[in-house]
GROMACS .gro file of C-alpha atoms in nm:
model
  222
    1UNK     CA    1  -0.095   1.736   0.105
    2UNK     CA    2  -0.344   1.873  -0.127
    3UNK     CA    3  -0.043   2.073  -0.361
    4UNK     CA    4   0.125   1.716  -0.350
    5UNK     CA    5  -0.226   1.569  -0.516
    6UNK     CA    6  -0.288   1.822  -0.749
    7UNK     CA    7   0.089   1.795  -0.862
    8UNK     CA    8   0.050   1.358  -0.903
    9UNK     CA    9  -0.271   1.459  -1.085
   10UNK     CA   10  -0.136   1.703  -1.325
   11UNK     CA   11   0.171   1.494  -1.382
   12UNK     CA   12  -0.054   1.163  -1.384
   13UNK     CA   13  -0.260   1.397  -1.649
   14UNK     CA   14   0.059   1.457  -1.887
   15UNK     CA   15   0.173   1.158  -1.863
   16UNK     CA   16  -0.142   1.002  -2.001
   17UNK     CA   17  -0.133   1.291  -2.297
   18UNK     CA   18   0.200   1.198  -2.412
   19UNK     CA   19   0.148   0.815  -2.415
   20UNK     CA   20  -0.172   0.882  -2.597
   21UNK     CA   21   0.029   1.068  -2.871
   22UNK     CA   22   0.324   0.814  -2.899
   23UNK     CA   23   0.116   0.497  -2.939
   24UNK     CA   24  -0.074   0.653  -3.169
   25UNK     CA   25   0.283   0.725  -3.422
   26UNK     CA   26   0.417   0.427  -3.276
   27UNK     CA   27   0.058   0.221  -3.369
   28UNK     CA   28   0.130   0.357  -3.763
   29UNK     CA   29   0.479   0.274  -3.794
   30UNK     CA   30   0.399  -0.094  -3.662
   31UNK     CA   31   0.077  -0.072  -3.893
   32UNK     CA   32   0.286   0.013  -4.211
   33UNK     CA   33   0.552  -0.247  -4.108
   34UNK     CA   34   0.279  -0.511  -4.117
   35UNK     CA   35   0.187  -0.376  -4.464
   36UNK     CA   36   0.536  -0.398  -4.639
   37UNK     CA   37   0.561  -0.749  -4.491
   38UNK     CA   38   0.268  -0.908  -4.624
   39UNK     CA   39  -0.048  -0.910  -4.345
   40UNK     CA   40  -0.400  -0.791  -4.438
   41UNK     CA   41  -0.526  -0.474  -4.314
   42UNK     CA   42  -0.687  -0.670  -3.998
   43UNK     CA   43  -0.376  -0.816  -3.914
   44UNK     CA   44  -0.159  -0.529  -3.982
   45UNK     CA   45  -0.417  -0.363  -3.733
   46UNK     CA   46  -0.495  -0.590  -3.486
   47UNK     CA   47  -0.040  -0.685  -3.428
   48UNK     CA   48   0.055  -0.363  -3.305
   49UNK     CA   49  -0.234  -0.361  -3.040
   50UNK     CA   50  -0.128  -0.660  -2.937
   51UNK     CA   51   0.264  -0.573  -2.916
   52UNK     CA   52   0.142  -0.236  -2.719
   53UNK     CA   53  -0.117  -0.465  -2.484
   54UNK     CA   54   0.123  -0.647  -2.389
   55UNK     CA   55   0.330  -0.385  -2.260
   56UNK     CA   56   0.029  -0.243  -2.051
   57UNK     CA   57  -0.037  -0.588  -1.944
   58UNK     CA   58   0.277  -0.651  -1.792
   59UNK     CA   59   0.313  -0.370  -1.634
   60UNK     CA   60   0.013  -0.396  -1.494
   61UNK     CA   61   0.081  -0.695  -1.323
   62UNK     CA   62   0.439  -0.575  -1.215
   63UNK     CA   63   0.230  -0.313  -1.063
   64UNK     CA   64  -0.058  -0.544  -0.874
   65UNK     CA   65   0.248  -0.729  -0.699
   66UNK     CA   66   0.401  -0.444  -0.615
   67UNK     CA   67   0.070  -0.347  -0.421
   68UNK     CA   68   0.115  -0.668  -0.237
   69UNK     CA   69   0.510  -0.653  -0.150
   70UNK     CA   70   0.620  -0.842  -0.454
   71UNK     CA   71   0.868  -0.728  -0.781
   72UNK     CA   72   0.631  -0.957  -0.965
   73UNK     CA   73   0.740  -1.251  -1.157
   74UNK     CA   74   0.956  -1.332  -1.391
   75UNK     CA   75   0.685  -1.407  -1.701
   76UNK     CA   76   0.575  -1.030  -1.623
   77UNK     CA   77   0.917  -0.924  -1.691
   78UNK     CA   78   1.029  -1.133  -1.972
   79UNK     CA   79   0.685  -1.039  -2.141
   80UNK     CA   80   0.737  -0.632  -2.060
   81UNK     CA   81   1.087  -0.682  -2.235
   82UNK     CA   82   1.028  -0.867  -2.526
   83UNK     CA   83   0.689  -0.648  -2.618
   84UNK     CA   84   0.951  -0.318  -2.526
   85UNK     CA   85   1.159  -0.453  -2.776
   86UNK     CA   86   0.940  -0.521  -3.062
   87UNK     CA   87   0.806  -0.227  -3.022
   88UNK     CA   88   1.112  -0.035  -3.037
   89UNK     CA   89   1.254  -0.279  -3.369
   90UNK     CA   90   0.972  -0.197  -3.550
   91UNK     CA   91   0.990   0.104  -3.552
   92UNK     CA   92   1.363   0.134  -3.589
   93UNK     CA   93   1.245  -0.100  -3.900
   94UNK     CA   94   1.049   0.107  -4.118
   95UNK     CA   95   1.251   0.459  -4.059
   96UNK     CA   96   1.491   0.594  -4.326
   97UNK     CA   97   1.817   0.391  -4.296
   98UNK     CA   98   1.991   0.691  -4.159
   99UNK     CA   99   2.115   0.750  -3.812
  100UNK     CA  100   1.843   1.059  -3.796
  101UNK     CA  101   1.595   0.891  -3.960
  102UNK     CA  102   1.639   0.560  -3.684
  103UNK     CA  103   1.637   0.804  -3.403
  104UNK     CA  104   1.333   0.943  -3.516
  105UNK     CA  105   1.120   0.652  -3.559
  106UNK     CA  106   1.255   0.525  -3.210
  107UNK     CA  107   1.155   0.787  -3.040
  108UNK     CA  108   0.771   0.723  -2.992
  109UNK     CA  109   0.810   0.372  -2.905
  110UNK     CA  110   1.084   0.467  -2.642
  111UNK     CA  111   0.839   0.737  -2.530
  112UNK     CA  112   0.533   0.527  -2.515
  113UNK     CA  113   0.762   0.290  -2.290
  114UNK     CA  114   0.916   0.540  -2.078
  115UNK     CA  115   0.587   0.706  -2.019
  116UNK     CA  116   0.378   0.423  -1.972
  117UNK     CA  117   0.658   0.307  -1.685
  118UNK     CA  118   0.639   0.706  -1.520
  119UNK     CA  119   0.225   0.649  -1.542
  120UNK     CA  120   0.301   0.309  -1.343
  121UNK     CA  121   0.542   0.461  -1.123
  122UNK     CA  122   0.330   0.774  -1.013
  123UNK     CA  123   0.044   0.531  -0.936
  124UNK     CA  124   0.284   0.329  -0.693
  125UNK     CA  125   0.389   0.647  -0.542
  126UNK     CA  126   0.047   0.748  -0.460
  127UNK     CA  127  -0.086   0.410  -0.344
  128UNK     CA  128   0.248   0.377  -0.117
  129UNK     CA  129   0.149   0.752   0.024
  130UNK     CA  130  -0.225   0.688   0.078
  131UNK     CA  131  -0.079   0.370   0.307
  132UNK     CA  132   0.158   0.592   0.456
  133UNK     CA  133  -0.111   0.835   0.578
  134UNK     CA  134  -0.328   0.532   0.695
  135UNK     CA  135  -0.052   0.345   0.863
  136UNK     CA  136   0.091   0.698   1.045
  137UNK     CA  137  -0.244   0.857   1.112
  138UNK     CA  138  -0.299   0.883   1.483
  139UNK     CA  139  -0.645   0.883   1.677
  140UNK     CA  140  -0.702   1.237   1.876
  141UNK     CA  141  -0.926   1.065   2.111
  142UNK     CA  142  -0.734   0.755   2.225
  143UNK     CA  143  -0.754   0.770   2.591
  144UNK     CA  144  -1.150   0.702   2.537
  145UNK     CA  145  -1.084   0.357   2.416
  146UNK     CA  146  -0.836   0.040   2.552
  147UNK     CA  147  -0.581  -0.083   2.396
  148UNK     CA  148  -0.757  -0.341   2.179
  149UNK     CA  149  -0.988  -0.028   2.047
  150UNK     CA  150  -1.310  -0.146   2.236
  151UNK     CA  151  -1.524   0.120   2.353
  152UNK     CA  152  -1.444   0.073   2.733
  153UNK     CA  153  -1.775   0.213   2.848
  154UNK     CA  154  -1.994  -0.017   2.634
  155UNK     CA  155  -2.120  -0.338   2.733
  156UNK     CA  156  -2.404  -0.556   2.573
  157UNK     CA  157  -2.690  -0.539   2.729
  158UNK     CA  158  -2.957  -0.790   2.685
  159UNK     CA  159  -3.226  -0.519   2.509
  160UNK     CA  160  -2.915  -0.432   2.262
  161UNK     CA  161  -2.898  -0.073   2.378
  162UNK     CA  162  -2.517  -0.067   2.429
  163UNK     CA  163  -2.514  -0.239   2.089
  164UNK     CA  164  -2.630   0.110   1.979
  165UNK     CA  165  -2.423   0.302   2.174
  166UNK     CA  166  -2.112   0.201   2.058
  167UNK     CA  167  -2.214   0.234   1.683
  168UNK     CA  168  -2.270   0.556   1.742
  169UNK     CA  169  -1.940   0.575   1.928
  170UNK     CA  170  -1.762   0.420   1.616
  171UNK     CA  171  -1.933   0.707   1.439
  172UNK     CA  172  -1.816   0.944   1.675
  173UNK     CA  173  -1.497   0.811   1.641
  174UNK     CA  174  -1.443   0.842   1.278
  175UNK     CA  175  -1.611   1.227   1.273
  176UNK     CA  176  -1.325   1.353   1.505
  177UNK     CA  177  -1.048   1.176   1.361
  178UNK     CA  178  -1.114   1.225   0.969
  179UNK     CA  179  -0.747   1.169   0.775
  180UNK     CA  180  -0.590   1.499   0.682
  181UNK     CA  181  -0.770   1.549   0.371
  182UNK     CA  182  -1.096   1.603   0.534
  183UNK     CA  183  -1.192   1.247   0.475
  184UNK     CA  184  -1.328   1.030   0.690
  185UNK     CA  185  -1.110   0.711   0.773
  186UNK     CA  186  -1.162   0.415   0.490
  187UNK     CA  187  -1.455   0.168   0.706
  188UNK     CA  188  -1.169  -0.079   0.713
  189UNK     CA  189  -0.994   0.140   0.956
  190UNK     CA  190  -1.287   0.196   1.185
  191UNK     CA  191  -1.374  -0.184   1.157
  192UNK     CA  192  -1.029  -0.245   1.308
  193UNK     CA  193  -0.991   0.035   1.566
  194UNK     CA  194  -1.302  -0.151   1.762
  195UNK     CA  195  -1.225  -0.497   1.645
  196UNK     CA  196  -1.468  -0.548   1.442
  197UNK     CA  197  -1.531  -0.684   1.068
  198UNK     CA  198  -1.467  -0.422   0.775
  199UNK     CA  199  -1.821  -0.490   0.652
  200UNK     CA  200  -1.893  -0.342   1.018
  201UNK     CA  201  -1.672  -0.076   0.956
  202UNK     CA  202  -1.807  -0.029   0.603
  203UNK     CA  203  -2.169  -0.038   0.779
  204UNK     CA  204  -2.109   0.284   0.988
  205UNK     CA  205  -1.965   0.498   0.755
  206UNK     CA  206  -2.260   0.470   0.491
  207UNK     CA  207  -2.546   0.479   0.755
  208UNK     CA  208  -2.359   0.769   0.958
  209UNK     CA  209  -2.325   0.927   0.642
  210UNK     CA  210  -2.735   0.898   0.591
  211UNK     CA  211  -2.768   1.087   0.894
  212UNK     CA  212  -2.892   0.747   1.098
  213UNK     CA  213  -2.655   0.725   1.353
  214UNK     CA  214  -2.732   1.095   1.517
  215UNK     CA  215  -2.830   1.110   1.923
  216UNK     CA  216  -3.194   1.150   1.822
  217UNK     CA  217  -3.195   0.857   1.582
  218UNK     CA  218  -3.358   0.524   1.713
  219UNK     CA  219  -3.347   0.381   1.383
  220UNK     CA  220  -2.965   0.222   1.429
  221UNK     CA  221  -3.145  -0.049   1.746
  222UNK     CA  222  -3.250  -0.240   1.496
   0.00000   0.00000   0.00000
C-alpha cells in the first residue's frame, strides 16, 4: 500500500509539472493570438485564463459527481469540450501554416488537456481506493460487539459511568483496528460501528488522541 501511494504521489507530482509547463506555452500562444486580433493587453491576458479555467472548472465538476456516483452533467461536458477546443484552435491559429509548425503549436494545448484529465483521473483512482480500504476493512475484535456495533457489555447507568465506559471502548476499538496504513479509522467509521453520530465519532478520535480517554482519566465523565 505505501509503494502504491508514493507511486500516485510521484505520478500526481509529474503530472502537475507538465501541466504547469504547457499552460504556460499554451497561455502565450493564446496571449499573442489576442494581440494580432485586436484586444488590449488586459484582455489578451485575462481570455486565455478564462479558456484554460474553464477547462479546470469542468473537470472539476465531472470529478465532484463522480465522487457521488454520477458522470456529471451534460453543461460540464459541453463546457470541457468547447474550452478543449478553443484551446487547441488557438493555438493551431497562430503556428506557422505548415503541417510541423501546426503540430507544434498543438502540442501544449493537447498536453495541458491530456494532463489535466490524467491529474483528474489519478485523483479518482485514489479517492475510489481510500473507499475501497474503508468499505473492505474488517474489525479484529468483532465478537466483543453485536451485530448493530453496540458495546454489548455497556449499559447506561443513571451516574453516567457506562456512558464512560463505552467511550473508552470506542477508543479501544479504533486503537486495535487502525486501517492498514497505521491510521486510525476516519471518526465517521467509529461513529457508525457503535451507532452513533460522526460528530461522536469525530469526538473520540481527537480527545483519545489528547490522551483523555486513558483507564486513569476521569476527565471523559463529564
Amino acid at each position: 500500500m505505501g509503494t502504491v501511494r508514493r507511486i500516485q504521489r510521484t505520478t500526481i507530482t509529474g503530472v502537475v509539472l507538465l501541466a504547469g509547463i504547457a499552460a504556460v506555452v499554451s497561455f502565450r500562444h493564446m496571449h499573442e493570438l489576442c494581440l494580432r486580433h485586436g484586444e488590449d493587453h488586459l484582455a489578451a491576458v485575462l481570455i486565455p485564463l478564462a479558456v484554460d479555467g474553464t477547462i479546470g472548472v469542468a473537470s472539476m465538476s465531472i470529478l465532484l459527481a463522480n465522487r457521488y456516483g454520477s458522470r456529471g452533467g451534460l453543461l460540464a461536458w459541453v463546457m470541457l469540450l468547447v474550452g478543449s477546443l478553443a484551446s487547441l484552435g488557438a493555438n493551431i491559429a497562430v503556428a506557422e501554416p505548415s503541417l510541423i509548425g501546426r503540430v507544434i503549436a498543438a502540442w501544449p494545448s493537447a498536453a495541458l488537456i491530456g494532463s489535466y484529465e490524467l491529474l483528474m483521473s489519478q485523483i479518482r483512482q485514489a479517492s475510489a481506493t481510500k473507499r475501497d480500504v474503508a468499505r473492505d476493512w474488517v474489525p479484529a475484535d468483532r465478537e466483543l460487539y453485536g451485530a448493530d456495533g453496540h458495546d454489548l457489555s455497556a449499559e447506561v447507568s443513571s451516574d453516567g459511568s457506562a456512558v464512560v465506559d463505552l467511550r473508552r471502548t470506542a477508543w479501544k476499538w479504533a486503537q486495535a483496528n487502525r486501517l492498514p496504513d497505521g491510521t486510525l479509522p476516519p471518526g465517521r467509521v467509529i461513529a457508525e460501528r457503535f451507532a452513533r453520530s460522526a460528530r461522536w465519532g469525530r469526538w473520540i478520535k481527537r480527545t483519545g488522541l489528547e490522551g483523555k480517554l486513558a483507564e486513569h482519566d476521569q476527565s471523559a465523565a463529564v
